[in-house]
XYZ file of C-alpha atoms in Angstrom:
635
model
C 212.952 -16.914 87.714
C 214.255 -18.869 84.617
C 217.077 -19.105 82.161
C 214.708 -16.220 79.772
C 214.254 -13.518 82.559
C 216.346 -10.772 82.422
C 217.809 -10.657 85.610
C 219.364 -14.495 84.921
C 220.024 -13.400 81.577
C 222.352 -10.502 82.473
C 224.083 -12.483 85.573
C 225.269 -15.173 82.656
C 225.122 -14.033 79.441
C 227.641 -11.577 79.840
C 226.452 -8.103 81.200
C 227.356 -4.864 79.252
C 229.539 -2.470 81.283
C 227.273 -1.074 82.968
C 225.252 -3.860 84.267
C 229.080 -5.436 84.703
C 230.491 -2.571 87.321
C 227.019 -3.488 89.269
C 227.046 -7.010 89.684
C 230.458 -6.972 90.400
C 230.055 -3.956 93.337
C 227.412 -6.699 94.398
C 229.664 -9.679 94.496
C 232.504 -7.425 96.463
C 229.290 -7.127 98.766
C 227.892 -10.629 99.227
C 230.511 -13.314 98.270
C 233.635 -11.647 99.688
C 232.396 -10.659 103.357
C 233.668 -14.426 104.721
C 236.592 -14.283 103.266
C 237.278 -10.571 103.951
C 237.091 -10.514 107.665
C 239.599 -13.399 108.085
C 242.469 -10.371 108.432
C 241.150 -9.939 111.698
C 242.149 -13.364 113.392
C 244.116 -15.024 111.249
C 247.838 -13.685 111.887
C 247.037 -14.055 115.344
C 246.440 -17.454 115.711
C 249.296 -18.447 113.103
C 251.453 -17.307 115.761
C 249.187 -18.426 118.924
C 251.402 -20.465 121.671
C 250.143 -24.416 120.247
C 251.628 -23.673 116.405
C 255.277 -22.840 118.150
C 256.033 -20.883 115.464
C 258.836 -18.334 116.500
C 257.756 -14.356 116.348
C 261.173 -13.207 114.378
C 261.547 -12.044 111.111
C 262.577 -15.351 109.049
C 259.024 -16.852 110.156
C 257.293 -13.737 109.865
C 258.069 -13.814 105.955
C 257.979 -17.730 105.984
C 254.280 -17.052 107.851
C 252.816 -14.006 105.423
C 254.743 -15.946 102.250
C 252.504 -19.142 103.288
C 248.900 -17.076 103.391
C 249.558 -15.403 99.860
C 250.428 -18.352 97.927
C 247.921 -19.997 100.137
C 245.175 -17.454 98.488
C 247.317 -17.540 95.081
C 246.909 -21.410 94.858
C 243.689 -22.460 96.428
C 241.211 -19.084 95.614
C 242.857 -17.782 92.651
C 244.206 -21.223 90.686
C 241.746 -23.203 92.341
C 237.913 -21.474 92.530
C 238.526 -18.381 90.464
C 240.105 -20.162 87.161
C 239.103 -23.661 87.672
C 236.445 -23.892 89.268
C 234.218 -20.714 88.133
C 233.953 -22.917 84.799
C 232.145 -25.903 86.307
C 228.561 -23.681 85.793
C 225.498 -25.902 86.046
C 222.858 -23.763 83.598
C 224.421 -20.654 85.100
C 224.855 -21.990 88.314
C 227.012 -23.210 91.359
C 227.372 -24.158 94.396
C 227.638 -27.481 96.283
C 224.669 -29.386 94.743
C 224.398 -27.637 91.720
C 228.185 -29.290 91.188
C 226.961 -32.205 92.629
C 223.972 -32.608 89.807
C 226.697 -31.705 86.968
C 228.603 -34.523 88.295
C 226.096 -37.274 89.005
C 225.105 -36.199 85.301
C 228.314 -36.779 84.080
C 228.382 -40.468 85.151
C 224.572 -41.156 84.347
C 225.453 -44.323 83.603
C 227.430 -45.733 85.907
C 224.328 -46.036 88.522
C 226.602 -46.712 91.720
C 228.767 -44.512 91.216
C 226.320 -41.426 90.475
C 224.754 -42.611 93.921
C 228.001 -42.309 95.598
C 228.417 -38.660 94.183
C 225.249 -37.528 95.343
C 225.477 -38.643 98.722
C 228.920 -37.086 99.219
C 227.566 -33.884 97.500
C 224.869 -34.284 100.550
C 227.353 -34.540 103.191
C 229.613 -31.606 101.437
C 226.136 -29.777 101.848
C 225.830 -30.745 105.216
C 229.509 -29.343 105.852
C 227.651 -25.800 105.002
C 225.146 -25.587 107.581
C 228.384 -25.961 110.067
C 230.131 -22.679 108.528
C 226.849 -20.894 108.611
C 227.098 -21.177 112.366
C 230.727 -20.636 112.847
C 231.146 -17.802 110.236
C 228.631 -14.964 112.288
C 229.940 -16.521 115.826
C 233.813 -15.959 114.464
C 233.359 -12.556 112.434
C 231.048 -10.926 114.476
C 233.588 -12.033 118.031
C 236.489 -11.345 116.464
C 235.109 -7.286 115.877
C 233.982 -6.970 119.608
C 237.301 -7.824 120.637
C 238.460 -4.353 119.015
C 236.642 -2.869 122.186
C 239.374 -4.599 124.170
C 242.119 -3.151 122.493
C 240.264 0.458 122.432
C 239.731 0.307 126.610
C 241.139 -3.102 128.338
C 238.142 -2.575 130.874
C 235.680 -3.248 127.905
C 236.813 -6.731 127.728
C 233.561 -8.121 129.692
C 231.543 -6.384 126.766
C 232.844 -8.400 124.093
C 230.437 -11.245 124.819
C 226.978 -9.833 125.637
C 227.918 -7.286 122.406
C 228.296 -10.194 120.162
C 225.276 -12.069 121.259
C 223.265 -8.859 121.291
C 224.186 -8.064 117.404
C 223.577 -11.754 116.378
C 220.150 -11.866 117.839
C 219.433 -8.252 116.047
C 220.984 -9.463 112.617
C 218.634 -12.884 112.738
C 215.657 -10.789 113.667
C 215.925 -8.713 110.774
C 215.870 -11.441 108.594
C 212.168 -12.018 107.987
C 212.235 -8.230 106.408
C 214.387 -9.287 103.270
C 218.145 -8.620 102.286
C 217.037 -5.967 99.425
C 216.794 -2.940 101.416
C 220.309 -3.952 103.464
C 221.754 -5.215 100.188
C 222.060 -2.041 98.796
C 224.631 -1.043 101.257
C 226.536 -4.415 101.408
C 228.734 -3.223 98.325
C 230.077 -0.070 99.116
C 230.464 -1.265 103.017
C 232.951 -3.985 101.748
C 234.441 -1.647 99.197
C 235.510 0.589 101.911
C 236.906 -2.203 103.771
C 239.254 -3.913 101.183
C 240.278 -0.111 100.552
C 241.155 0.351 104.081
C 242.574 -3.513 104.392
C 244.753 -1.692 101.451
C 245.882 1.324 102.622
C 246.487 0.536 106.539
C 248.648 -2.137 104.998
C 250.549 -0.466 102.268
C 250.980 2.294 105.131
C 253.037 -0.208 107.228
C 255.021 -2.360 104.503
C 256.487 1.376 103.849
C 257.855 1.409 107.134
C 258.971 -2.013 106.954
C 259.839 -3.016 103.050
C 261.654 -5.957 103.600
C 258.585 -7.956 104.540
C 258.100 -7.654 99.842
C 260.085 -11.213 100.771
C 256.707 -12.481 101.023
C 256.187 -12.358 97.307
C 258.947 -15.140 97.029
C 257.047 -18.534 96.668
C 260.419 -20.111 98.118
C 259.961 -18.065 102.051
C 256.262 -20.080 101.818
C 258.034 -23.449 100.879
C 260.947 -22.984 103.349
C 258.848 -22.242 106.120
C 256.228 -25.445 105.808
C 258.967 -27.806 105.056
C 260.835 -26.657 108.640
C 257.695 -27.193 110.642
C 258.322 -30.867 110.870
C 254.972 -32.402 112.154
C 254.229 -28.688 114.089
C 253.279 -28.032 110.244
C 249.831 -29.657 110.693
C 249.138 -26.519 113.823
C 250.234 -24.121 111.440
C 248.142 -25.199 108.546
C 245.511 -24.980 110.800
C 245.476 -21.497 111.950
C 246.701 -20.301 108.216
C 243.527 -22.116 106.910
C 241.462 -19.121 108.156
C 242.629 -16.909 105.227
C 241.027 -19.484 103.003
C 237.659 -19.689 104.834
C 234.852 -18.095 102.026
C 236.620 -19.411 99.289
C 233.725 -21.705 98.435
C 231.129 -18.514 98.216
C 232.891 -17.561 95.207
C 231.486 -20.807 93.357
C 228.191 -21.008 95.521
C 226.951 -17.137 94.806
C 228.186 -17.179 90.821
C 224.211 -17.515 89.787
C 223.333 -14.670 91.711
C 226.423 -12.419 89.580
C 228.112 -14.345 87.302
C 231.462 -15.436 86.687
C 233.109 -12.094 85.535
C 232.152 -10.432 87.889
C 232.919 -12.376 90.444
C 236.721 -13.203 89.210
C 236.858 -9.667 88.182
C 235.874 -8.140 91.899
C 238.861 -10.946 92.750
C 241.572 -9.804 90.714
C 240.529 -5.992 91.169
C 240.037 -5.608 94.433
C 239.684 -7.915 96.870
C 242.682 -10.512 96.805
C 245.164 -6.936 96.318
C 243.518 -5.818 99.896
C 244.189 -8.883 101.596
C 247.216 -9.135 100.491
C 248.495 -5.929 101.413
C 246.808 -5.768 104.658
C 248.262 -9.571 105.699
C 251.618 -7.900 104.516
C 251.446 -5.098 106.810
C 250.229 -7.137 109.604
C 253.641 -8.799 108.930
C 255.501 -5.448 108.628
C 254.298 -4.346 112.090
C 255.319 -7.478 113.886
C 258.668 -6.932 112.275
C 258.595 -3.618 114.436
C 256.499 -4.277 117.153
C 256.637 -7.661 118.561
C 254.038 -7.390 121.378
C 251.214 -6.169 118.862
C 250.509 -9.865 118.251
C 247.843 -9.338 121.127
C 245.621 -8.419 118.339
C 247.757 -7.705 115.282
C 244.835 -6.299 113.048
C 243.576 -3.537 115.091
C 246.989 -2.527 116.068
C 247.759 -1.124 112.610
C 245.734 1.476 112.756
C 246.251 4.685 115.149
C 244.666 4.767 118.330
C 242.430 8.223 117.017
C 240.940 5.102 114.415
C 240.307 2.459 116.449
C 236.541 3.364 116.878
C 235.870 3.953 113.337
C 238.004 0.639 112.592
C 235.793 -1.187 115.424
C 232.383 0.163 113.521
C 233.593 -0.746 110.189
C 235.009 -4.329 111.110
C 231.649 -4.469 112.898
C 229.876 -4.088 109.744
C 231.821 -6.053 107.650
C 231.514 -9.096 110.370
C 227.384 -8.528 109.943
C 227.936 -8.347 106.537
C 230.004 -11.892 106.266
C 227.592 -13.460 108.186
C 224.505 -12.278 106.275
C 226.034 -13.415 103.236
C 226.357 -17.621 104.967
C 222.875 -17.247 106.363
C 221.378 -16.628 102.878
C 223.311 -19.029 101.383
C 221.929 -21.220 104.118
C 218.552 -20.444 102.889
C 219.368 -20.817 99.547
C 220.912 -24.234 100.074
C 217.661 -25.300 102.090
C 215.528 -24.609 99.110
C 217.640 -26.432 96.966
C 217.998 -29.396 99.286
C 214.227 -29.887 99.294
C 213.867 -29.529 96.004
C 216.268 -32.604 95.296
C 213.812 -34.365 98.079
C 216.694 -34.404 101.087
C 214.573 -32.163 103.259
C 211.183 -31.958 104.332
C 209.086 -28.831 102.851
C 209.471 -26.047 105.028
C 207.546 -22.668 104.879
C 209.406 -20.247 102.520
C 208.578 -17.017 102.072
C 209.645 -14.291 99.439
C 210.762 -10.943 100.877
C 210.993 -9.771 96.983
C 208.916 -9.142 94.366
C 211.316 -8.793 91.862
C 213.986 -11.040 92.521
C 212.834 -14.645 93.475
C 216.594 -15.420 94.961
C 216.230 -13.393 97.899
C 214.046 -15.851 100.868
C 213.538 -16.441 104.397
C 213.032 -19.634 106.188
C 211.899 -19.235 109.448
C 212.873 -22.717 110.309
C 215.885 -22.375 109.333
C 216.939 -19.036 110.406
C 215.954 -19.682 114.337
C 217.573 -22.951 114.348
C 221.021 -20.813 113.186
C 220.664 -18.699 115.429
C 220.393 -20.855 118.873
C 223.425 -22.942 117.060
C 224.961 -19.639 116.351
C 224.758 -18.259 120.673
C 225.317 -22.057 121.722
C 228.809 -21.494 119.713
C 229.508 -18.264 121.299
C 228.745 -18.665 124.535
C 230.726 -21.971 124.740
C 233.475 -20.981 122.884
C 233.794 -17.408 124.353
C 236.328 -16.141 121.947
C 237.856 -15.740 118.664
C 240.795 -17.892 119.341
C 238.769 -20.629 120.926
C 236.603 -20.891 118.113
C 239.252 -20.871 115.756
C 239.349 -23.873 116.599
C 236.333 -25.566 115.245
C 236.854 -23.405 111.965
C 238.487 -24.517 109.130
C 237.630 -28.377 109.219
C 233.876 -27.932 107.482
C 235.698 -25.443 105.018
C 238.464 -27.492 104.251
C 235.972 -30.761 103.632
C 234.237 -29.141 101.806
C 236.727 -28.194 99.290
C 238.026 -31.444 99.074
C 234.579 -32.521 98.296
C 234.582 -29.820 95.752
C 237.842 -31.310 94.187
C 236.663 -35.169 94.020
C 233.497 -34.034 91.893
C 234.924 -31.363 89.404
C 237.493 -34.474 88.682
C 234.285 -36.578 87.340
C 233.268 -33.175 85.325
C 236.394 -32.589 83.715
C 236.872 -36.112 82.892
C 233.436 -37.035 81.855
C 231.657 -34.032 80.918
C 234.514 -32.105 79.474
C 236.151 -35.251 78.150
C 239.905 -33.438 79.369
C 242.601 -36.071 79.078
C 242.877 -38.629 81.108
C 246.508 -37.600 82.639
C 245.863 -33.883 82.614
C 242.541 -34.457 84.941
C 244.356 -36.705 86.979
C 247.115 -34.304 87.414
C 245.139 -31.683 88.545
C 242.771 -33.324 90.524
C 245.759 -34.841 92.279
C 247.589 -31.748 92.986
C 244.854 -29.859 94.678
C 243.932 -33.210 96.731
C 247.435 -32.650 98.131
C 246.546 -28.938 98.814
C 243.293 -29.927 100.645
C 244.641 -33.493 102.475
C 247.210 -31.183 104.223
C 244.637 -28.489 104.735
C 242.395 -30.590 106.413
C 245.350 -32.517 107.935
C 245.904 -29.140 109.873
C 242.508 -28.527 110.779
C 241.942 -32.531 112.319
C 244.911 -31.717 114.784
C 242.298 -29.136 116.209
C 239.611 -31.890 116.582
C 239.138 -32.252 120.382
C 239.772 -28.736 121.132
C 236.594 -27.468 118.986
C 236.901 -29.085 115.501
C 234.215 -31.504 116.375
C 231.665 -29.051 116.699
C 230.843 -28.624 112.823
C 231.541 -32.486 112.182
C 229.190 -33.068 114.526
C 226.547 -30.791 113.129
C 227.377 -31.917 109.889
C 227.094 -35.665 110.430
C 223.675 -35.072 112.324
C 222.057 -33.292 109.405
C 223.693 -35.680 106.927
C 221.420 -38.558 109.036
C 218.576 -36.746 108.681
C 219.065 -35.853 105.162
C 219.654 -39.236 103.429
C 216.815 -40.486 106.471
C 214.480 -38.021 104.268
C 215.579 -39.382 100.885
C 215.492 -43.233 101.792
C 212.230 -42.517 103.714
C 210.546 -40.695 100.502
C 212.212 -43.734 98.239
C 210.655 -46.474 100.545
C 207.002 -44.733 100.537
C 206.686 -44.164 97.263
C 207.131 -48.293 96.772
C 204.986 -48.843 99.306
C 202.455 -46.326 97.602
C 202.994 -47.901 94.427
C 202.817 -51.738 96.203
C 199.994 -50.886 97.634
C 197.810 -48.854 95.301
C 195.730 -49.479 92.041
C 196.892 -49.074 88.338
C 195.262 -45.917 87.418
C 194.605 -46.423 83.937
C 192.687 -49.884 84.648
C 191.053 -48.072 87.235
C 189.371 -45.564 84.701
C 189.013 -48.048 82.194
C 186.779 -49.642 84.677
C 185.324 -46.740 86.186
C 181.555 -45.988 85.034
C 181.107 -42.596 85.413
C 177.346 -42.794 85.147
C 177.123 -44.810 88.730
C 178.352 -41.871 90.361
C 177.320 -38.257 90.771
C 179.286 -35.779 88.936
C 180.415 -32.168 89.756
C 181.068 -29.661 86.773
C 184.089 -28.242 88.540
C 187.576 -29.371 88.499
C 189.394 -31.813 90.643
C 193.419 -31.673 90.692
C 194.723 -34.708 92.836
C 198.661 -33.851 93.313
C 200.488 -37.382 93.976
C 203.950 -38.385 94.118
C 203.612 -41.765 92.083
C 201.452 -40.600 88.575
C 201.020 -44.623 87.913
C 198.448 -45.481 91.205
C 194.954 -43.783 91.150
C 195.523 -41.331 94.084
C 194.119 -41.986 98.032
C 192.469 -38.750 97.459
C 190.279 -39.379 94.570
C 189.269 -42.947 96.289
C 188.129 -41.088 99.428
C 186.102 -38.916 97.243
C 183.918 -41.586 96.071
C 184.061 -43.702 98.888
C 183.087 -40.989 101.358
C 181.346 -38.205 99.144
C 179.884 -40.156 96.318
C 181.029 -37.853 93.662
C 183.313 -37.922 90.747
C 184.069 -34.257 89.167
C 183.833 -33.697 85.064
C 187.475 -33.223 84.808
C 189.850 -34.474 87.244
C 193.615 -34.073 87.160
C 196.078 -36.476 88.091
C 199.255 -34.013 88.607
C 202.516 -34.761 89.535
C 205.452 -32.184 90.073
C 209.356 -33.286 89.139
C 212.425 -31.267 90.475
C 214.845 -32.400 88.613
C 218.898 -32.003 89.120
C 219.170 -29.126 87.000
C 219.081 -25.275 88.460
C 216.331 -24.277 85.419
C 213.997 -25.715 83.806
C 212.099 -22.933 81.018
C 208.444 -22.062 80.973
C 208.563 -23.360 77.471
C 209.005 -27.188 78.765
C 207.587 -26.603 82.118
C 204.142 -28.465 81.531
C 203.125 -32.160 79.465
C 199.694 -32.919 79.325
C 198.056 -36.555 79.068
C 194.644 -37.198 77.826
C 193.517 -40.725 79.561
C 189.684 -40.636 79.304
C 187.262 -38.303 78.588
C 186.762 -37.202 82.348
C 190.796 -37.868 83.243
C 194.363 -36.121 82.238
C 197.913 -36.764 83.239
C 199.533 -33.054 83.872
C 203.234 -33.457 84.735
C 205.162 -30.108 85.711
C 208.864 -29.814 85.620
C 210.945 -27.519 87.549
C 215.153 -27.035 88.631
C 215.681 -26.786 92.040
C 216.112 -22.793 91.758
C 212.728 -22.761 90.213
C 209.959 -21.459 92.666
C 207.343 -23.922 92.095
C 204.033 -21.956 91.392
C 201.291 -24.470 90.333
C 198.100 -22.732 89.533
C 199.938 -20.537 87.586
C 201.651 -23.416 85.683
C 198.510 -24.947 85.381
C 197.082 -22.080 82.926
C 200.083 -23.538 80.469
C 197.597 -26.685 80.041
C 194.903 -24.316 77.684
C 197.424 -24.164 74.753
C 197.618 -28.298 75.150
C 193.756 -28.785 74.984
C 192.771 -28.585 78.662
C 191.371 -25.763 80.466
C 191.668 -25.607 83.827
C 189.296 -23.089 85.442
C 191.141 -20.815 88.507
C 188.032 -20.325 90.229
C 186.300 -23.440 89.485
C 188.918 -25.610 90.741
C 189.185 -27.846 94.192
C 192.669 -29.663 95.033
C 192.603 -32.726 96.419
C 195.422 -33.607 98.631
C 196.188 -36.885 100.533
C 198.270 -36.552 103.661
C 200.029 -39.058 104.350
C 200.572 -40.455 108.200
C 203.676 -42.511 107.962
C 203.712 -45.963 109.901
C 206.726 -47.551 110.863
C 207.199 -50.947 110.238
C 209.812 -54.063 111.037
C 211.294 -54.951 107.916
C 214.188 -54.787 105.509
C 213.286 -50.732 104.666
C 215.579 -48.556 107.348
C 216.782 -49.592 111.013
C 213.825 -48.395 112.974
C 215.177 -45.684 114.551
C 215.594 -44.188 110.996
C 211.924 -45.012 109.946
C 210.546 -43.414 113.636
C 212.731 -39.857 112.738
C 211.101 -40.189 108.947
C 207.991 -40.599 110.654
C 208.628 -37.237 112.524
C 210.131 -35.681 109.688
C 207.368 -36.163 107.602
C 204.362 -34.989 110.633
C 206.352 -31.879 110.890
C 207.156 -30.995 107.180
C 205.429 -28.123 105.881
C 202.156 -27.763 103.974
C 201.915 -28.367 100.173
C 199.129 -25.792 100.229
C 202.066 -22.594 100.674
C 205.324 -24.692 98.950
C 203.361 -25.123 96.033
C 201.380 -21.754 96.434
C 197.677 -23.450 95.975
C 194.945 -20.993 96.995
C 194.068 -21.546 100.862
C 190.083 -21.441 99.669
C 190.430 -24.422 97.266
C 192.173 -26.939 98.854
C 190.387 -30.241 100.684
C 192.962 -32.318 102.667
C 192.439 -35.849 103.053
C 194.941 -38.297 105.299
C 195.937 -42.095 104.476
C 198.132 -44.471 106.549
C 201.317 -45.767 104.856
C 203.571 -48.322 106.093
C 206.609 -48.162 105.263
């Protein structure tokens, strides 16, 4: 898909109303699950035993005041004015911000390096809430079957598991048929967040308080250095906040702020209100504050519904977890990996096998050692709140330097939501030893093995280049009448365009044969989401027998080869489907003592690059065409 198909064009070139009221019903559906089943835990754990915050009515306002400026300042200030404008092509998300900012300082080298790598480790910081986010949702609506019969308490655990390993099994069959029903699922759940809410703040008004920015600044300037506890448990109302940037290609920005302002922040808010309203009254329901609002004659709906809006939270972080993958491997931080396209319509919606059993082990391992909602409370919030500080640091260098905003006005702003994040992820460090290493850790592991990739890729390529032969002297040289000659066509993909590829050497070497056209060709992601069909191909004659082809995709392009390969008729060469071999030349990675990477690095590039996926499916070359050929690099 590209900037020119329709689908793209109506997510971000403004969508009439019709084609508005059905992106946004699908950005209620997909980007707001995370952030929409934090009403089940959060309360709780704001007043859980280690924050020592006192269950009376002065901290019950102070508490509900804190998670409603909380959302006013950091999701609606923050990511829904702010940060919605920082579009890269149409895009957003971690890297895609990361590209608009290493852009923005193109020429400050160091710097731009710097960016990217802490883009990559923001990145990184994903793959941690794509565990947590099922484990937490998905646990925190089995624990309704507690409150519905105390007996089904032993149930919560082998429920959870048993719905996780069903909603990762489904995977490989596509979100489009599912996706249909995401929308109106959430609908009815912000609607009921709503109305169970509005129900109780009736019977207890005076908790409207909350609406007074001054409860929420009283009550974190008592807490003394208990503040950083609190912060920490009132950091789960925030968690999702980032899916509002990462999922704006997929809908746009007006539909996205507009399923915001509409619908979703007036349910939270309501429903964290009444949560507050029935403490006032009822003390002891802080055993599970959320499910307590509701009768007991609606506690089994209520359990089905949170049910499906936990399934649907977590579906929305394990396609973004695909997405991200893609992207990542594009920009050449991970190895290829199989990809496969569950539609034939819309070229957004993937599955990763790789990537979608790893989550879910990570995602059972998390359960099963946390156990519960609480516990793994824990370990949430520190990945998030990273993350948006990371998201803070590079909009500064795109305001500055891309949207050339004063100096002191970017300062100021970038300054005041540093603030807003430092103490947010002040609150969530406190929690480090009882669970908030477990995404750091995760994090910090794939961040190794991402810039391993990248370094590893950098160093070969030299050593390709060190090693190999100029192409054009090579041709120059070449006689083409001391060889036999094929009337087919040879392609020889290769990373570095300027050495004649191993492949074509091994031809002649071992087969004695040099085809009538052959085709150095070289693919370049490059750091932008799209790159148009009308500049997707260059084409350079060398010889007679020999042509430089260069294709150019974004990293959400879907790189389709022979088909961009037809694009080469209109610049004088014809490349025949059906008469055409590619040439491919695997390369076996040696590592070497040197100055390159520590060796330990260079043995897991070695492994990384044994166990990457085929070039035949990434770059979707026809199974019947392809010879493989393999070549020892040092590196």
């Amino acid at each position: 898909m590209t900037p020119n198909d329709p689908a793209t064009q109506s997510a971000h070139d403004g969508p009439n109303k019709q084609g508005l009221a059905a992106l946004t019903l699908g950005a209620i559906g997909v980007v707001y699950g995370d952030i929409g089943t934090s009403p089940l835990y959060t309360v709780k754990e704001v007043f859980a035993p280690h924050t020592g915050v006192p269950l009376d009515h002065l901290h019950l306002i102070g508490a509900i005041s804190t998670i409603f400026w909380a959302l006013m300042l950091v999701v609606t200030l923050k990511y829904v004015i702010l940060i919605l404008r920082a579009d890269n092509h149409g895009e957003g998300g971690g890297l895609a911000l990361t590209a608009l900012a290493a852009a923005a300082v193109k020429d400050r080298p160091r710097l731009r390096q710097a960016l990217l790598l802490l883009g990559v480790f923001g990145a990184t910081l994903f793959y941690g809430d794509s565990v947590i986010t099922p484990a937490i949702s998905v646990l925190g609506a089995m624990e309704g079957l507690q409150v519905i019969a105390p007996g089904l308490e032993s149930l919560v655990l082998p429920a959870s598991v048993l719905i996780l390993i069903g909603l990762f099994m489904v995977q490989r069959f596509g979100t489009g048929f599912v996706g249909r029903f995401f929308g109106p699922v959430i609908v009815l759940w912000f609607v009921t967040l709503g109305a169970v809410g509005l129900w109780h703040i009736s019977q207890q008004p005076a908790i409207l308080a909350a609406l007074n920015p001054l409860h929420a600044w009283a009550f974190v300037t008592d807490r003394g250095w208990q503040l950083l506890a609190t912060l920490g448990a009132i950091v789960l109302a925030l968690t999702g906040a980032e899916a509002l940037y990462a999922d704006m290609g997929h809908f746009g920005k007006r539909p996205i702020q507009l399923a915001w302002t509409t619908l979703v922040l007036p349910g939270l808010a309501l429903n964290y209100m009444g949560q507050g309203a029935l403490l006032m009254g009822d003390p002891s329901a802080i055993e599970n504050p959320f499910y307590r609002l509701f009768p007991d004659s609606w506690l089994v709906p209520a359990l089905v519904l949170a049910s499906l809006a936990a399934i649907i939270a977590s579906q929305a972080v394990i396609s973004g977890a695909y997405s991200m993958t893609k992207q990542a491997i594009q920009l050449g931080f991970l190895p290829r990996m199989a990809i496969r396209y569950t539609s034939a319509r819309e070229v957004g919606q993937i599955y990763i096998p790789a990537v979608n059993w790893a989550l879910l082990l990570a995602v059972i391992a998390a359960v099963l050692h946390f156990e519960t909602s609480s516990a793994l409370a824990s370990a949430y919030g520190i990945a998030v709140t990273l993350t948006m500080m990371i998201t803070t640091v590079l909009t500064y260098f795109v305001v500055r330097n891309a949207w050339k905003l004063p100096l002191p006005v970017a300062i100021g702003a970038t300054a005041f939501f540093l603030s807003v994040d430092a103490l947010l992820v002040a609150g969530c460090a406190v929690k480090f030893f009882d669970g908030g290493w477990f995404p750091l850790a995760l994090g910090g592991m794939l961040f190794v093995g991402m810039s391993t990739w990248a370094r590893g890729r950098q160093l070969l390529l030299e050593s390709i280049h060190r090693d190999g032969l100029a192409l054009q002297p090579f041709i120059d040289t070449l006689d083409p009448r001391s060889v036999n000659r094929s009337t087919r066509t040879a392609v020889y993909p290769v990373a570095d365009p300027s050495t004649v590829p191993q492949a074509l050497l091994h031809n002649l070497k071992h087969n004695q044969v040099l085809h009538e056209r052959n085709v150095v060709l070289t693919v370049r992601f490059h750091d932008v989401p799209w790159v148009p069909m009308s500049e997707r191909i260059e084409v350079q004659p060398l010889s007679r027998s020999f042509w430089q082809v260069t294709l150019h995709y974004g990293f959400m392009n879907t790189p389709d080869v022979p088909q961009a390969l037809t694009l080469a008729e209109s610049h004088g060469l014809k490349i025949p489907t059906f008469e055409t071999t590619f040439f491919l030349s695997r390369e076996s990675v040696v590592p070497t003592p040197g100055a390159g990477m520590a060796n330990w690095r260079e043995t897991l590039f070695a492994a990384m690059s044994r166990n990457a996926g085929g070039v035949v499916d990434f770059f979707r070359l026809p199974d019947n065409a392809v010879v493989e050929l393999g070549t020892r690099v040092q590196i």
